[in-house]
CSV table of C-alpha atoms and ligand atoms in Angstrom, one decimal:
chain,number,residue,atom,x,y,z
A,1,MET,CA,123.9,94.2,88.9
A,2,ASN,CA,124.4,97.1,91.3
A,3,ARG,CA,123.3,97.2,95.4
A,4,PHE,CA,119.6,98.2,95.6
A,5,SER,CA,120.4,102.0,97.7
A,6,VAL,CA,117.8,103.2,99.2
A,7,THR,CA,118.2,106.6,100.8
A,8,VAL,CA,116.7,107.3,103.9
A,9,PHE,CA,115.5,110.9,105.2
A,10,CYS,CA,115.3,111.1,109.5
A,11,GLY,CA,115.9,113.4,111.8
A,12,SER,CA,118.7,114.4,113.5
A,13,SER,CA,116.9,114.3,117.0
A,14,PRO,CA,115.9,110.9,118.6
A,15,GLY,CA,111.9,112.2,119.0
A,16,SER,CA,110.2,112.2,121.8
A,17,ASP,CA,108.6,108.7,122.1
A,18,PRO,CA,111.0,106.0,122.4
A,19,ALA,CA,109.0,103.5,119.0
A,20,TYR,CA,110.2,106.2,116.4
A,21,ALA,CA,114.0,104.7,117.7
A,22,GLU,CA,112.7,101.0,117.3
A,23,ALA,CA,111.8,101.4,113.8
A,24,ALA,CA,115.0,103.9,113.1
A,25,LYS,CA,116.6,100.0,114.4
A,26,ALA,CA,113.8,97.9,112.8
A,27,LEU,CA,114.0,100.5,108.7
A,28,GLY,CA,118.2,99.9,109.4
A,29,GLN,CA,118.3,96.6,110.3
A,30,GLY,CA,116.2,95.6,108.0
A,31,LEU,CA,117.7,96.8,105.4
A,32,GLY,CA,121.2,94.9,105.4
A,33,GLU,CA,119.1,91.9,106.5
A,34,ASN,CA,118.1,92.6,102.9
A,35,GLY,CA,121.1,93.3,101.1
A,36,MET,CA,120.3,97.1,100.4
A,37,ARG,CA,122.6,99.9,100.3
A,38,LEU,CA,121.8,102.3,103.3
A,39,VAL,CA,122.4,106.2,101.8
A,40,PHE,CA,121.7,108.7,104.5
A,41,GLY,CA,123.7,112.1,105.4
A,42,GLY,CA,126.5,110.4,107.4
A,43,GLY,CA,125.8,111.9,111.2
A,44,ASN,CA,125.5,109.8,114.1
A,45,VAL,CA,122.6,111.9,115.6
A,46,GLY,CA,119.3,110.8,116.4
A,47,LEU,CA,117.9,108.6,113.8
A,48,MET,CA,120.1,108.7,111.2
A,49,GLY,CA,122.8,107.4,113.2
A,50,ILE,CA,120.3,104.6,115.5
A,51,THR,CA,119.9,103.7,111.0
A,52,ALA,CA,123.1,103.5,110.2
A,53,ALA,CA,124.1,101.6,113.5
A,54,ALA,CA,121.5,99.3,112.9
A,55,THR,CA,122.7,99.0,108.7
A,56,LEU,CA,126.3,98.1,109.4
A,57,GLY,CA,125.2,95.9,112.9
A,58,ALA,CA,123.5,94.2,110.7
A,59,GLY,CA,125.8,93.9,107.9
A,60,GLY,CA,125.1,95.5,105.7
A,61,GLU,CA,126.4,99.0,103.1
A,62,VAL,CA,126.3,102.2,104.6
A,63,THR,CA,127.3,105.6,103.2
A,64,GLY,CA,127.3,108.6,104.1
A,65,ILE,CA,126.9,112.2,102.6
A,66,ILE,CA,128.4,115.4,104.7
A,67,PRO,CA,129.0,118.2,104.3
A,68,ASP,CA,132.0,119.5,105.5
A,69,PHE,CA,131.2,121.7,107.8
A,70,LEU,CA,128.3,119.8,109.7
A,71,ARG,CA,130.9,117.4,110.0
A,72,ARG,CA,131.3,118.5,113.6
A,73,ARG,CA,128.3,119.5,114.4
A,74,GLU,CA,126.6,116.1,113.2
A,75,VAL,CA,128.9,114.6,114.5
A,76,GLU,CA,130.3,112.2,111.5
A,77,PHE,CA,129.5,108.4,112.0
A,78,HIS,CA,133.2,107.4,111.8
A,79,GLY,CA,133.3,103.3,110.8
A,80,LEU,CA,130.9,103.9,107.6
A,81,THR,CA,131.2,102.0,104.1
A,82,GLU,CA,132.1,105.0,102.8
A,83,LEU,CA,132.2,108.5,104.2
A,84,ILE,CA,131.2,111.4,101.0
A,85,VAL,CA,132.0,115.0,102.1
A,86,THR,CA,130.3,117.3,99.7
A,87,ASP,CA,131.5,121.2,100.2
A,88,SER,CA,128.2,122.4,100.7
A,89,MET,CA,124.5,120.8,101.8
A,90,HIS,CA,123.1,122.1,98.0
A,91,THR,CA,125.5,118.9,96.8
A,92,ARG,CA,125.2,116.5,99.6
A,93,LYS,CA,121.3,116.9,98.7
A,94,ARG,CA,121.8,116.4,95.3
A,95,ARG,CA,124.5,113.0,95.9
A,96,LEU,CA,121.7,112.1,98.3
A,97,PHE,CA,119.0,111.8,95.0
A,98,ALA,CA,121.3,110.5,93.0
A,99,LEU,CA,122.4,107.6,95.0
A,100,GLY,CA,118.8,106.4,96.0
A,101,ASP,CA,117.3,104.2,93.5
A,102,ALA,CA,113.7,104.9,96.3
A,103,PHE,CA,113.5,107.3,99.0
A,104,ILE,CA,112.2,106.3,102.5
A,105,VAL,CA,111.1,109.3,104.9
A,106,MET,CA,111.1,108.4,108.6
A,107,PRO,CA,109.4,110.9,111.7
A,108,GLY,CA,112.1,113.8,111.4
A,109,GLY,CA,112.9,117.6,111.3
A,110,LEU,CA,112.4,121.1,109.2
A,111,GLY,CA,115.6,119.2,107.7
A,112,THR,CA,113.5,116.1,107.4
A,113,PHE,CA,110.6,118.1,105.6
A,114,ASP,CA,112.9,120.4,103.9
A,115,GLU,CA,114.6,116.6,101.6
A,116,THR,CA,111.5,115.0,100.8
A,117,ILE,CA,110.0,118.3,100.1
A,118,GLU,CA,112.7,118.9,97.5
A,119,ILE,CA,112.2,115.7,96.2
A,120,LEU,CA,108.9,115.7,96.1
A,121,THR,CA,108.8,118.9,93.5
A,122,TRP,CA,111.5,117.4,91.7
A,123,LYS,CA,109.3,114.5,90.3
A,124,GLN,CA,106.6,117.1,90.2
A,125,LEU,CA,108.3,118.6,87.3
A,126,GLY,CA,109.0,115.4,85.5
A,127,GLN,CA,112.8,114.8,87.0
A,128,HIS,CA,112.6,111.9,87.9
A,129,GLU,CA,110.4,108.7,88.8
A,130,LYS,CA,111.9,107.7,91.9
A,131,PRO,CA,109.4,106.0,94.8
A,132,ILE,CA,109.7,108.4,98.1
A,133,ILE,CA,108.3,106.3,100.8
A,134,LEU,CA,106.8,108.2,103.8
A,135,VAL,CA,106.8,105.8,107.0
A,136,ASP,CA,103.4,107.0,109.2
A,137,ILE,CA,105.4,105.8,113.2
A,138,LEU,CA,102.7,106.9,115.2
A,139,GLY,CA,100.6,109.1,112.9
A,140,TRP,CA,104.2,111.6,111.8
A,141,ALA,CA,102.7,111.7,108.8
A,142,GLN,CA,99.5,112.6,108.9
A,143,PRO,CA,99.9,116.6,109.1
A,144,PHE,CA,101.9,116.1,106.2
A,145,VAL,CA,99.5,114.5,104.2
A,146,THR,CA,96.6,116.8,105.7
A,147,MET,CA,99.6,120.0,104.3
A,148,VAL,CA,99.3,118.2,100.7
A,149,GLU,CA,95.3,117.4,100.8
A,150,GLN,CA,94.7,121.3,101.8
A,151,THR,CA,97.1,122.6,99.2
A,152,ILE,CA,94.9,120.9,96.6
A,153,ALA,CA,91.7,121.4,97.6
A,154,ARG,CA,93.0,125.4,97.5
A,155,GLY,CA,93.8,124.9,94.3
A,156,PHE,CA,97.5,125.1,94.7
A,157,ALA,CA,98.9,121.4,93.5
A,158,ARG,CA,97.1,118.9,91.2
A,159,GLU,CA,94.9,116.2,92.4
A,160,SER,CA,97.9,114.5,90.8
A,161,VAL,CA,100.5,115.3,93.3
A,162,ARG,CA,98.9,112.0,96.0
A,163,GLY,CA,100.9,110.1,93.5
A,164,LEU,CA,104.1,111.4,93.6
A,165,PHE,CA,104.6,109.9,97.2
A,166,GLU,CA,103.3,106.2,99.3
A,167,VAL,CA,102.8,106.4,102.9
A,168,THR,CA,103.4,102.9,104.4
A,169,PRO,CA,102.1,102.3,108.6
A,170,ASP,CA,105.2,100.6,110.0
A,171,VAL,CA,108.4,99.4,108.7
A,172,PRO,CA,107.2,95.9,108.1
A,173,SER,CA,105.4,97.2,104.7
A,174,ALA,CA,108.0,99.6,103.8
A,175,LEU,CA,110.7,96.9,103.7
A,176,ALA,CA,107.9,94.8,101.7
A,177,ARG,CA,107.9,97.7,99.5
A,178,LEU,CA,110.6,98.0,98.7
A,179,ARG,CA,112.1,94.1,98.1
A,180,THR,CA,109.0,94.5,95.6
A,181,LEU,CA,110.5,97.5,94.2
A,182,ARG,CA,113.7,95.8,93.8
A,183,SER,CA,112.4,92.8,91.7
A,184,LEU,CA,111.0,95.8,89.1
A,185,SER,CA,113.8,96.9,89.0
A,186,ALA,CA,116.3,94.0,88.1
B,201,AMP,P1,116.1,117.2,110.8
B,201,AMP,O1,114.9,116.2,110.5
B,201,AMP,O2,116.2,119.0,111.2
B,201,AMP,O3,116.8,116.9,112.1
B,201,AMP,O4,117.7,117.2,109.5
B,201,AMP,C1,117.8,116.1,109.2
B,201,AMP,C2,118.9,115.7,108.5
B,201,AMP,O5,118.9,117.2,107.2
B,201,AMP,C3,119.8,116.1,108.8
B,201,AMP,O6,121.4,116.0,108.8
B,201,AMP,C4,120.0,117.6,109.0
B,201,AMP,O7,121.7,118.1,108.4
B,201,AMP,C5,119.5,118.2,107.4
B,201,AMP,N1,119.1,119.2,106.7
B,201,AMP,C6,118.7,120.7,108.4
B,201,AMP,N2,118.3,121.4,107.8
B,201,AMP,C7,118.6,121.5,106.6
B,201,AMP,C8,118.2,122.4,105.6
B,201,AMP,N3,118.1,123.9,105.6
B,201,AMP,N4,118.4,121.6,104.5
B,201,AMP,C9,118.4,120.8,104.0
B,201,AMP,N5,119.3,120.1,105.0
B,201,AMP,C10,119.2,119.9,106.3
């Protein structure tokens, strides 16, 4: 059986509160300890780098996927189990999507929103049914949830879009959910 793989979208910055880095570290470590493969954007920056280092530190496997032009700017993470270099952001996003059995969204910036919205819209259009889990560290996900609710209220999205994603309050609950998903997929 293939190892259960989790694609993590998160900030290329560490964020303004140390709680974000602590959560990223706990997530990375938890993935490694649970024998789950981390799939991420391949950069050694911000929460991305912290998550990857923690998974590797816990003896886990990590696949990074980075476009060639970003290798310098995002500082490619050396020492990953596997580094896939793509020719564009679009190919990177396709690979990040294809390799994940589930998606975890941690705090991040516009790039994180872009990646999250894209897989949500693919799911809305019936292109996949993979779980998408937002981890609400320090209430970070609440403006996103509010935006979705506003969109529904204004008649621009169906009520069913609420079911496209899940929100968990913290890293332990996200890891528990991933263990359940893995057992369901076995
Ligand atoms: P950020 O959340 O903005 O810190 O970025 C997180 C990840 O998203 C990084 O790996 C960025 O390379 C990536 N990213 C940034 N901007 C975009 C974009 N316009 N489209 C897709 N990915 C992006």
